[in-house]
Coordinates of C-alpha atoms in Angstrom, one line a residue:
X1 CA 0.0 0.0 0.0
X2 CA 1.1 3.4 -1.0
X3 CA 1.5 6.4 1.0
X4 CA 1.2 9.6 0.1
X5 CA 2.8 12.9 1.1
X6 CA 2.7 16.7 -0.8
X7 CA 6.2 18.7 -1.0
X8 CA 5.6 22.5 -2.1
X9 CA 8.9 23.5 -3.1
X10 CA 9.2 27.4 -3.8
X11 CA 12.9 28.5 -5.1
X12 CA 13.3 32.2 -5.7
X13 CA 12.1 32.6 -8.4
X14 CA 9.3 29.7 -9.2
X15 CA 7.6 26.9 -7.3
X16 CA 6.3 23.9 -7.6
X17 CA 4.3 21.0 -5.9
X18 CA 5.5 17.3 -6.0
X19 CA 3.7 14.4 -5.4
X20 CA 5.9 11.4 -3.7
X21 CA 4.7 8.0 -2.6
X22 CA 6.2 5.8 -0.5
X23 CA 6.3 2.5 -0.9
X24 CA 8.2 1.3 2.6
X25 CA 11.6 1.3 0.9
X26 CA 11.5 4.3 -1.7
X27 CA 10.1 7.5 -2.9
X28 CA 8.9 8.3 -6.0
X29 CA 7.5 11.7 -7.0
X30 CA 5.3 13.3 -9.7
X31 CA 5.0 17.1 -10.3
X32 CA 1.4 18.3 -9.6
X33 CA 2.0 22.1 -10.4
X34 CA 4.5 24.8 -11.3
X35 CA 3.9 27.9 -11.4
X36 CA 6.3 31.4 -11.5
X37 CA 5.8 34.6 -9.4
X38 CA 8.3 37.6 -10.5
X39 CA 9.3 39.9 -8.3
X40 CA 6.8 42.6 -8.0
X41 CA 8.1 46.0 -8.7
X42 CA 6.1 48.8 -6.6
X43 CA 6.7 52.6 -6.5
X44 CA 10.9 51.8 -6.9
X45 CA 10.7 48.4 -4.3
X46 CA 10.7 45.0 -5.1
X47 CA 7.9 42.5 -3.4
X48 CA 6.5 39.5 -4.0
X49 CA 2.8 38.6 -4.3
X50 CA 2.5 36.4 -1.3
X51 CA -1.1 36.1 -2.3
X52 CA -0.4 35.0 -5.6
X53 CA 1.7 32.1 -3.8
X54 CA -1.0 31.2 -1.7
X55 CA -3.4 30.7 -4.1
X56 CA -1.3 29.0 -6.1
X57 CA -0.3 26.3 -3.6
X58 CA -3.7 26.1 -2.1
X59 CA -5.4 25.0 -5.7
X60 CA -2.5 22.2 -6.0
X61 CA -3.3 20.9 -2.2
X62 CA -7.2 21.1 -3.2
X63 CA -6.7 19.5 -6.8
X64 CA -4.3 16.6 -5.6
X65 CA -6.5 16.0 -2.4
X66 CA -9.8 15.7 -4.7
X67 CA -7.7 13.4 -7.5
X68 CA -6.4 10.9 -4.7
X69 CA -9.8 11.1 -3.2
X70 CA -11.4 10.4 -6.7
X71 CA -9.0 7.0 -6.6
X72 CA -10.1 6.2 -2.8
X73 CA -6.6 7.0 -1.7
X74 CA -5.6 10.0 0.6
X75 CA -2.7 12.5 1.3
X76 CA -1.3 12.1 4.4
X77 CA 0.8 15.0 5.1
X78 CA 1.8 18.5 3.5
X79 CA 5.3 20.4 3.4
X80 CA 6.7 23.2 3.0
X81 CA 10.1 24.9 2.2
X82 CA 11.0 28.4 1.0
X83 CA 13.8 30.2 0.0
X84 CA 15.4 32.1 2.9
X85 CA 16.0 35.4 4.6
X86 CA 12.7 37.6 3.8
X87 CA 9.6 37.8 5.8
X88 CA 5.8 38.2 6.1
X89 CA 4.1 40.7 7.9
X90 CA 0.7 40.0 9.8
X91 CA -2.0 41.9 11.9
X92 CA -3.2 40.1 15.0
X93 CA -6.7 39.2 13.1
X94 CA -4.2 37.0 10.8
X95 CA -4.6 39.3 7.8
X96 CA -1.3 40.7 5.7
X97 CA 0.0 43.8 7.0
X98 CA 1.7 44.7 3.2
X99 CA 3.2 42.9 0.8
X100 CA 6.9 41.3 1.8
X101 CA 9.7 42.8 0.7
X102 CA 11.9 40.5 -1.7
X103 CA 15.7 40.0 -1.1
X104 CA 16.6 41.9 -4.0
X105 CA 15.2 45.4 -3.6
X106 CA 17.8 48.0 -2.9
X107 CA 16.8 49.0 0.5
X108 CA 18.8 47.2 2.5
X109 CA 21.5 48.2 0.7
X110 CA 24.5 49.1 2.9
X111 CA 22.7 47.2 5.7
X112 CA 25.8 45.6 6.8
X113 CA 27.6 48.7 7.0
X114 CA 25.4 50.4 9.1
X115 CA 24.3 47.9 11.3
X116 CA 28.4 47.9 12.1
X117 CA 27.6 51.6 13.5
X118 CA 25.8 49.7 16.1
X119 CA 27.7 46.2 16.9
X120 CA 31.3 45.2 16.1
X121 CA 31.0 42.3 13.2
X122 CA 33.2 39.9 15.0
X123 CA 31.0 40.1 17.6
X124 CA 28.0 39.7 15.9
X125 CA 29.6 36.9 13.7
X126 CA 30.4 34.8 17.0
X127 CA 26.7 35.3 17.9
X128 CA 25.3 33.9 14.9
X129 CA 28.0 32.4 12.7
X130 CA 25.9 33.9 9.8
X131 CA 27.8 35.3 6.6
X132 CA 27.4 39.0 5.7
X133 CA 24.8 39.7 2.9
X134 CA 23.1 43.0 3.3
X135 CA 19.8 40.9 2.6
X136 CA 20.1 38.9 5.6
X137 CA 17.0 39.0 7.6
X138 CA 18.8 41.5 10.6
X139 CA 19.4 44.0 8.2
X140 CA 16.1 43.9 6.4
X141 CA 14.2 44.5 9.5
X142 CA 16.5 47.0 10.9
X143 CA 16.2 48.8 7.9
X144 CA 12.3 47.9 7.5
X145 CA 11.6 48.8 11.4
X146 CA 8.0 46.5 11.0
X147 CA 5.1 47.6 13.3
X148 CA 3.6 44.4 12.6
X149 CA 1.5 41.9 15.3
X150 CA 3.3 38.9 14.1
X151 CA 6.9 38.3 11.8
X152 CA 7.0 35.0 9.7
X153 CA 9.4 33.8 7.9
X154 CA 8.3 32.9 4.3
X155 CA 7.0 28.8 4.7
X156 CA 5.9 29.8 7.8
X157 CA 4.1 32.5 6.7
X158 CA 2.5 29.9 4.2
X159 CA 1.6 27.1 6.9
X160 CA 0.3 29.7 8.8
X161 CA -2.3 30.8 6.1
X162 CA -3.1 27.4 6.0
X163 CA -3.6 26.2 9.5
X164 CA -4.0 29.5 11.6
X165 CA -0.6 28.4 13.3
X166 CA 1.9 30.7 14.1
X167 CA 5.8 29.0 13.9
X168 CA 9.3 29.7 13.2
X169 CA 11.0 26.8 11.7
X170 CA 14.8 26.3 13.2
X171 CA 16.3 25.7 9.7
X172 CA 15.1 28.9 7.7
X173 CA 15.2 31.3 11.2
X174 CA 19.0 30.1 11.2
X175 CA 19.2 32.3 7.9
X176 CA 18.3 35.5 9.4
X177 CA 21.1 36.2 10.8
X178 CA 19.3 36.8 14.2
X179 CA 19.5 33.6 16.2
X180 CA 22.7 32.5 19.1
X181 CA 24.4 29.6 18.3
X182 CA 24.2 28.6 21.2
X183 CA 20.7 28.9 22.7
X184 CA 18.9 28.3 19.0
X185 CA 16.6 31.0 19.5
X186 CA 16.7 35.1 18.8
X187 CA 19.6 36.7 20.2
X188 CA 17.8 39.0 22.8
X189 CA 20.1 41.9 22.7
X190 CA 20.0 41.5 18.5
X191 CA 15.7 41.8 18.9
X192 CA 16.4 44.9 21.0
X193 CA 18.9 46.8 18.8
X194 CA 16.5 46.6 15.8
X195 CA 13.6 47.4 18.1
X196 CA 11.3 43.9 18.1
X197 CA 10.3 41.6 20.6
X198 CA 10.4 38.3 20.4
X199 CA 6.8 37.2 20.9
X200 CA 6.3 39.2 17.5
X201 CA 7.7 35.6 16.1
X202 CA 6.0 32.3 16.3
X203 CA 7.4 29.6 18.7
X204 CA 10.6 27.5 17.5
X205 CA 10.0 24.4 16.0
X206 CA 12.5 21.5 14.7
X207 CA 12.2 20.2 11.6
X208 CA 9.5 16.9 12.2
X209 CA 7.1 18.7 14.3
X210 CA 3.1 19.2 13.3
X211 CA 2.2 22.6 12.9
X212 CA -1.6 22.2 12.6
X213 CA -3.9 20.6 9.7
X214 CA -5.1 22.0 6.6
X215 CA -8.7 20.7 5.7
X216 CA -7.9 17.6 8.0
X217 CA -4.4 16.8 6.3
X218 CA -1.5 17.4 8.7
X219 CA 0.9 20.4 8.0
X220 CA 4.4 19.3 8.8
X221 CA 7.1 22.0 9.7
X222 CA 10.0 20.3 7.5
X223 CA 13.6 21.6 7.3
X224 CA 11.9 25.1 6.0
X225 CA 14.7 26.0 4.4
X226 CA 15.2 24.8 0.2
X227 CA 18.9 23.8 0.9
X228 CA 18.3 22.4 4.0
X229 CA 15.6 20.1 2.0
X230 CA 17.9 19.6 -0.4
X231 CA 20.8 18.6 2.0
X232 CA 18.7 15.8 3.8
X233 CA 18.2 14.4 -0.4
X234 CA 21.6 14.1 -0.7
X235 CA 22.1 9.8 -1.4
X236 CA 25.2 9.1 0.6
X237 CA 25.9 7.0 3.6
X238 CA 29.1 8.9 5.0
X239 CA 30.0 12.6 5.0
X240 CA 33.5 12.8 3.3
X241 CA 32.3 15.1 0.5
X242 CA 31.1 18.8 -0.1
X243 CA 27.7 19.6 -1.5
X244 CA 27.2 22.2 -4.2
X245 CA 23.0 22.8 -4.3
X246 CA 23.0 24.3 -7.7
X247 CA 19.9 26.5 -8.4
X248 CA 19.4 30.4 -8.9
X249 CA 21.8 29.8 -6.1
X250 CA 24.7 28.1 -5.5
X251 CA 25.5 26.8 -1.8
X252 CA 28.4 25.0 -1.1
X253 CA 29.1 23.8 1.7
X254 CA 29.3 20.6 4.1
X255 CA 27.2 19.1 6.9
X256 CA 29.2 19.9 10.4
X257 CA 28.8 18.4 13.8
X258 CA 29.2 21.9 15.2
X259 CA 29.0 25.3 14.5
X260 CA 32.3 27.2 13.4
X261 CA 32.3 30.9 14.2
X262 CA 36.4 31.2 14.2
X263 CA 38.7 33.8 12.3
X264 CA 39.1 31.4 9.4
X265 CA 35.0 31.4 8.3
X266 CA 34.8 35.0 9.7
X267 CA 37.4 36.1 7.0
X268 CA 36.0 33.7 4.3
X269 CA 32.2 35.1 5.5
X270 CA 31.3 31.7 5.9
X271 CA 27.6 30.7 7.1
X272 CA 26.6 28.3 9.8
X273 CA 22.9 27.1 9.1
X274 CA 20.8 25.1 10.9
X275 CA 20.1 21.4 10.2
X276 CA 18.7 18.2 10.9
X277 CA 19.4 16.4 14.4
X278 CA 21.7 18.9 15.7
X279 CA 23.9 19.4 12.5
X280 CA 25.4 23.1 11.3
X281 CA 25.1 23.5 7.0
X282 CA 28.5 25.1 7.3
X283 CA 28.3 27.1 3.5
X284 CA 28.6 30.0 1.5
X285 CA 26.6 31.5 -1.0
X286 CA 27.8 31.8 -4.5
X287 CA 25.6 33.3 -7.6
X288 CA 24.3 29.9 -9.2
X289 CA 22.0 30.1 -12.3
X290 CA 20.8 33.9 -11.9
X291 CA 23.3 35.2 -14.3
X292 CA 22.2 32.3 -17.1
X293 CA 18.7 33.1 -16.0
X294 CA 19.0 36.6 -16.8
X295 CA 21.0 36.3 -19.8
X296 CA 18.6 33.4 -21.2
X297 CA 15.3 35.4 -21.0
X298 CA 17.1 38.3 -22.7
X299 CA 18.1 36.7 -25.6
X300 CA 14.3 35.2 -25.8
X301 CA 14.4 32.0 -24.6
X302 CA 12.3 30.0 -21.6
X303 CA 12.9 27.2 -19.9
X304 CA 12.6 24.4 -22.5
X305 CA 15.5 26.1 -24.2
X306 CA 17.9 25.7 -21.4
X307 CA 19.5 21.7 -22.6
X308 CA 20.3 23.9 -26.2
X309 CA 21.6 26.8 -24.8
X310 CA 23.9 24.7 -22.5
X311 CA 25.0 23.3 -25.6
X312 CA 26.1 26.4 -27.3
X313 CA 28.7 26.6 -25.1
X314 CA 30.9 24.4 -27.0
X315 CA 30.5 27.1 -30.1
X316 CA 32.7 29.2 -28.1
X317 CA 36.5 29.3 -27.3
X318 CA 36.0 32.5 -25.1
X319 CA 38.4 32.3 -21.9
X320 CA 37.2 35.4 -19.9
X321 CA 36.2 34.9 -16.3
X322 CA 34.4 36.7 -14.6
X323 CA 33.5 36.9 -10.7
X324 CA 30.0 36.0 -10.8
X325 CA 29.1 37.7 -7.2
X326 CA 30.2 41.0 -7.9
X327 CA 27.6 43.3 -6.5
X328 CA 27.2 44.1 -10.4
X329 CA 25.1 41.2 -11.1
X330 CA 22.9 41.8 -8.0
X331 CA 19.7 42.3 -10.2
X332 CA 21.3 44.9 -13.2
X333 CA 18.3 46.7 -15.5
X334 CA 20.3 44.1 -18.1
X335 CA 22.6 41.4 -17.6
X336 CA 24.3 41.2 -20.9
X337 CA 24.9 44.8 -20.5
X338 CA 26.7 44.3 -17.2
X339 CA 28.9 41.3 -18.3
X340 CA 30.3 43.8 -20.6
X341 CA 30.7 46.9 -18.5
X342 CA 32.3 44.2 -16.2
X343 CA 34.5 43.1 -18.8
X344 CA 35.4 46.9 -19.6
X345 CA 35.9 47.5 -16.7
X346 CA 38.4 44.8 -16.2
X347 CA 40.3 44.9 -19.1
X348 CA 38.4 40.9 -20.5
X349 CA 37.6 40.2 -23.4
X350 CA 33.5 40.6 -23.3
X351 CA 31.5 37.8 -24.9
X352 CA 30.0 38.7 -28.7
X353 CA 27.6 35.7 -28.7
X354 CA 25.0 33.5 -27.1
X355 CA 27.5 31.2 -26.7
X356 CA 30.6 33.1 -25.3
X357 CA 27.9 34.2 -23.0
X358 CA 26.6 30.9 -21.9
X359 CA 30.3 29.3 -21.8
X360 CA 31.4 32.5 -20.1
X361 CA 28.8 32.3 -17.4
X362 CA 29.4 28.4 -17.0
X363 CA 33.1 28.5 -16.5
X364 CA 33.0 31.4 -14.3
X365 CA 30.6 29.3 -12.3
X366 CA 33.2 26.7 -11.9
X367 CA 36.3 29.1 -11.5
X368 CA 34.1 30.5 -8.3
X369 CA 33.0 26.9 -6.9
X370 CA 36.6 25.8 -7.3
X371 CA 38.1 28.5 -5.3
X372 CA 35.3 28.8 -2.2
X373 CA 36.1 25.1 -1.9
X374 CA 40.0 25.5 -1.6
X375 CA 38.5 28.1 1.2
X376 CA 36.1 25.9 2.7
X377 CA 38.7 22.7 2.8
X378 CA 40.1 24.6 5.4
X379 CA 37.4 25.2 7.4
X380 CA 36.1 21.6 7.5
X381 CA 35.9 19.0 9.9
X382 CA 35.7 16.5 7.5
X383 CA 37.9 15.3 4.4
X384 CA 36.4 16.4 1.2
X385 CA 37.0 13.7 -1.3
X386 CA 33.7 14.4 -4.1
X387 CA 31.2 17.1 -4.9
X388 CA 27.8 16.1 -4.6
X389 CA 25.7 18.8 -7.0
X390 CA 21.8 19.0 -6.2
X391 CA 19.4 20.7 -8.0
X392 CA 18.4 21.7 -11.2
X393 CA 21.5 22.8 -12.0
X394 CA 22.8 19.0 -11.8
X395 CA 21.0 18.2 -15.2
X396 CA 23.6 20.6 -16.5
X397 CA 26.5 17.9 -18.0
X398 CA 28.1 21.0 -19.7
X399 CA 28.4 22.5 -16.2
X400 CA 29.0 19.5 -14.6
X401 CA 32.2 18.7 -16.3
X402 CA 33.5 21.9 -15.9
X403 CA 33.2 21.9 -12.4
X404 CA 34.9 18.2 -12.2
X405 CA 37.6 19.5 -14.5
X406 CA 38.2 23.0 -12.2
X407 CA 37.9 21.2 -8.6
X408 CA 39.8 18.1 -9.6
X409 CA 37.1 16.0 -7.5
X410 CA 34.7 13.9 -8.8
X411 CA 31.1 15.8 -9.0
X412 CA 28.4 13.2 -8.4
X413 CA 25.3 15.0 -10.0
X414 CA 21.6 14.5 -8.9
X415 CA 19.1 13.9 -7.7
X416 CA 17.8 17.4 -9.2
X417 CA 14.6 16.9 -7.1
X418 CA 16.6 16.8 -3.7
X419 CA 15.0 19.3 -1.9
X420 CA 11.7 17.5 -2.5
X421 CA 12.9 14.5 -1.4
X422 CA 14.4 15.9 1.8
X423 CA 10.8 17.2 2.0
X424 CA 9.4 14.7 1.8
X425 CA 11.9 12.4 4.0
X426 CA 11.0 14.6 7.1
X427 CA 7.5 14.1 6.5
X428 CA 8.0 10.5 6.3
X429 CA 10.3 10.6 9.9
X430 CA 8.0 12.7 11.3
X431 CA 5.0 9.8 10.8
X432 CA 7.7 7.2 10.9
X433 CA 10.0 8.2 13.9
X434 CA 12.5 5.0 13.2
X435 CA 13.0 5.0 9.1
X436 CA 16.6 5.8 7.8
X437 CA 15.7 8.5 5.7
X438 CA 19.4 8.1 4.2
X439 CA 19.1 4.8 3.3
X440 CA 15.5 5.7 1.3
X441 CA 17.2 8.8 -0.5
X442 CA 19.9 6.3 -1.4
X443 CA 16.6 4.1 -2.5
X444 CA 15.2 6.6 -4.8
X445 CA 17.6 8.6 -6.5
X446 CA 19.9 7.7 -9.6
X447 CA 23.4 9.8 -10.0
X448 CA 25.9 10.9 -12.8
X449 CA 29.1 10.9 -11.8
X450 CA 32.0 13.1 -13.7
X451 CA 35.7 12.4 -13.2
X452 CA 37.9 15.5 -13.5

């Protein structure tokens, strides 16, 4: 007998809700929707249309609930993960105080800087263990200075439209930038510097926990955060290896017994994010597929043209490299435009064609992973003998081989659903508290690997 459990999956920039069943040894999953929401540009700010979302996830719950009910069969959990970092705003009646602001809008630009004005860096970096990114949760709402009844954090915000329940979930909260390593929860003296109290948030919950039921079907908090969804997918028994998540963003990183908030990942602005059964996601953020993104709807093209433009790389012999997270790329009126003011301004060669383009962004890609993982080699408590790639970007083989090539490791690519899968895995643990979810990622994925 099958079991069945919905993952909604929402990246920054689209979502999309998968299906898995369970069989008692692996997962398999259909997609049910997908389904984009731009950012939302209002008088000079950037939003996104948290309504829009909702709808759209609530008419894939309703539709898959009615189909499995149509077949005598019924879903027996829901889960949700998000992108990190920005926040909903609610009244106390539950209704949305504004629109959230989205990551990319400029007014937290220089939030770092000034939030310096007001606590040394070091000393907020042993706090948190969090890298410096002037979108970082802190800075947003330090800038922002909400009035707001109640601060959720986007799949919270979600769950809570859903079941009336109010949450934090550890694993996206520990991107904020806001909690102590140690005690797991809001730094108290961080909540009064930017002028919030902490029962403006919704109680901490660890990844496994019921958050409430929609329409009778339990509401799971899962590992909130879309990398550490992903993470939990990733099919290996052992952790001698360093995983790249490969979507709009890039995180690389590895999974840490411990937190590590020393000088080395304080000068390398490394990240320690919360995970699963105590673990640290010790990372950092590089600029994944945003560039190509950009670039690719500029020249005219959606997503079924990505496997041909991928291939136009080989067209070109163009060497330039460029550092794909200067601030230039941030979210430029046009992308091709900045490549070659970068270029200019560097004294490269700029790209002419689709294909110096594509090969340019690719390689630069690779140039970037390779050297953050000489960094985080340092940094690691374990050996790092492979690179595990997750994500979309892992259907990439262009990519793939350029980053085996430039690392000198061997990149085991897939499963591109990952952070579905970890989804759904905590679901699963959460009804099934003795399952090796390890052993059932292992079960349902199939990998590419790509010797340097």
């Amino acid at each position: 007998m099958l079991n069945y459990h919905l993952a909604v999956d929402l990246g920054a920039t689209s979502g999309r809700v998968m299906l898995a069943s369970f069989d008692g040894r692996r997962v398999d999953m259909e997609e049910v929707a997908r389904f984009h929401y731009p950012m939302l540009p209002i008088a000079g700010h950037l939003f996104w249309n948290l309504p829009l979302i909702y709808q759209n996830v609530k008419a894939a719950i309703d539709k898959t609930v009615s189909d499995l009910s149509a077949r005598n069969e019924k879903l027996s959990s829901i889960g949700i993960d998000t992108w990190g970092c920005d926040v909903a705003y609610f009244n106390a009646d539950g209704t949305l105080a504004g629109l959230p602001y989205c990551y990319r809008d400029t007014h937290t630009e220089g939030g770092v800087k000034r939030f310096a004005a007001k606590m040394p860096l070091e000393n907020l970096y042993s706090r948190t263990g969090i890298q410096f990114m002037d979108f970082n949760t802190l800075f947003q709402l330090d800038t922002i200075r909400p009035k707001a009844d109640r601060i959720l954090f986007m799949p919270d915000a979600l769950a809570y439209m859903l079941t009336g329940n109010a949450v934090t979930e550890f694993t996206v909260a520990s991107t904020s930038q806001m909690l102590n390593l140690k005690t797991g929860d809001f730094d108290p003296e961080l909540l009064e510097i930017i002028g919030l109290r902490r029962e403006q948030f919704g109680r901490m919950v660890q990844p496994g926990e019921e958050i409430g039921k929609y329409n009778g079907v339990p509401v799971i908090a899962v590992a909130g955060h879309d990398t550490a969804s992903a993470v939990i997918g990733i099919p290996t028994p052992d952790k001698d290896y360093a995983y790249l998540s490969c979507g709009t963003w890039a995180l690389l990183g590895v999974e840490s017994p411990q937190p590590n908030s020393g000088a080395k990942a304080f000068e390398y602005n490394f990240t320690n994010e919360g995970g699963i059964d105590g673990t640290t996601r010790l990372l950092k953020n590089i600029c994944g597929m945003w560039i190509f993104e950009r670039v690719r709807h500029e020249s005219g093209h959606d997503d079924t043209d990505v496997a041909m433009l991928a291939e136009m790389c080989n067209n070109s012999k163009l060497d330039t490299i460029i550092n794909p997270d200067s601030p230039a790329f941030a979210n430029p009126e046009s992308m091709t435009k900045a490549i070659r003011d970068y270029c200019s301004e560097n004294d490269l060669t700029p790209p002419e064609s689709t294909a110096d383009y594509v090969r340019v962004i690719y390689r630069s890609l690779a140039a970037r992973v390779s050297e953050v993982l000489g960094w985080l080699a340092e940094i690691s408590p374990n050996e790092i003998k492979r690179l595990h790639v997750i994500g979309g970007g892992s259907r990439n083989a262009n990519l793939m081989q350029m980053l085996a090539t430039a690392t000198g490791l061997p990149v085991i690519a897939g499963p591109a659903e990952s952070t579905a899968l970890g989804n759904v895995l905590i679901q699963l643990r959460s009804i099934n508290p003795g399952i090796d979810i390890k052993q059932i990622a292992i079960n349902s994925t199939e990998t590419i690997t790509y010797k340097p």
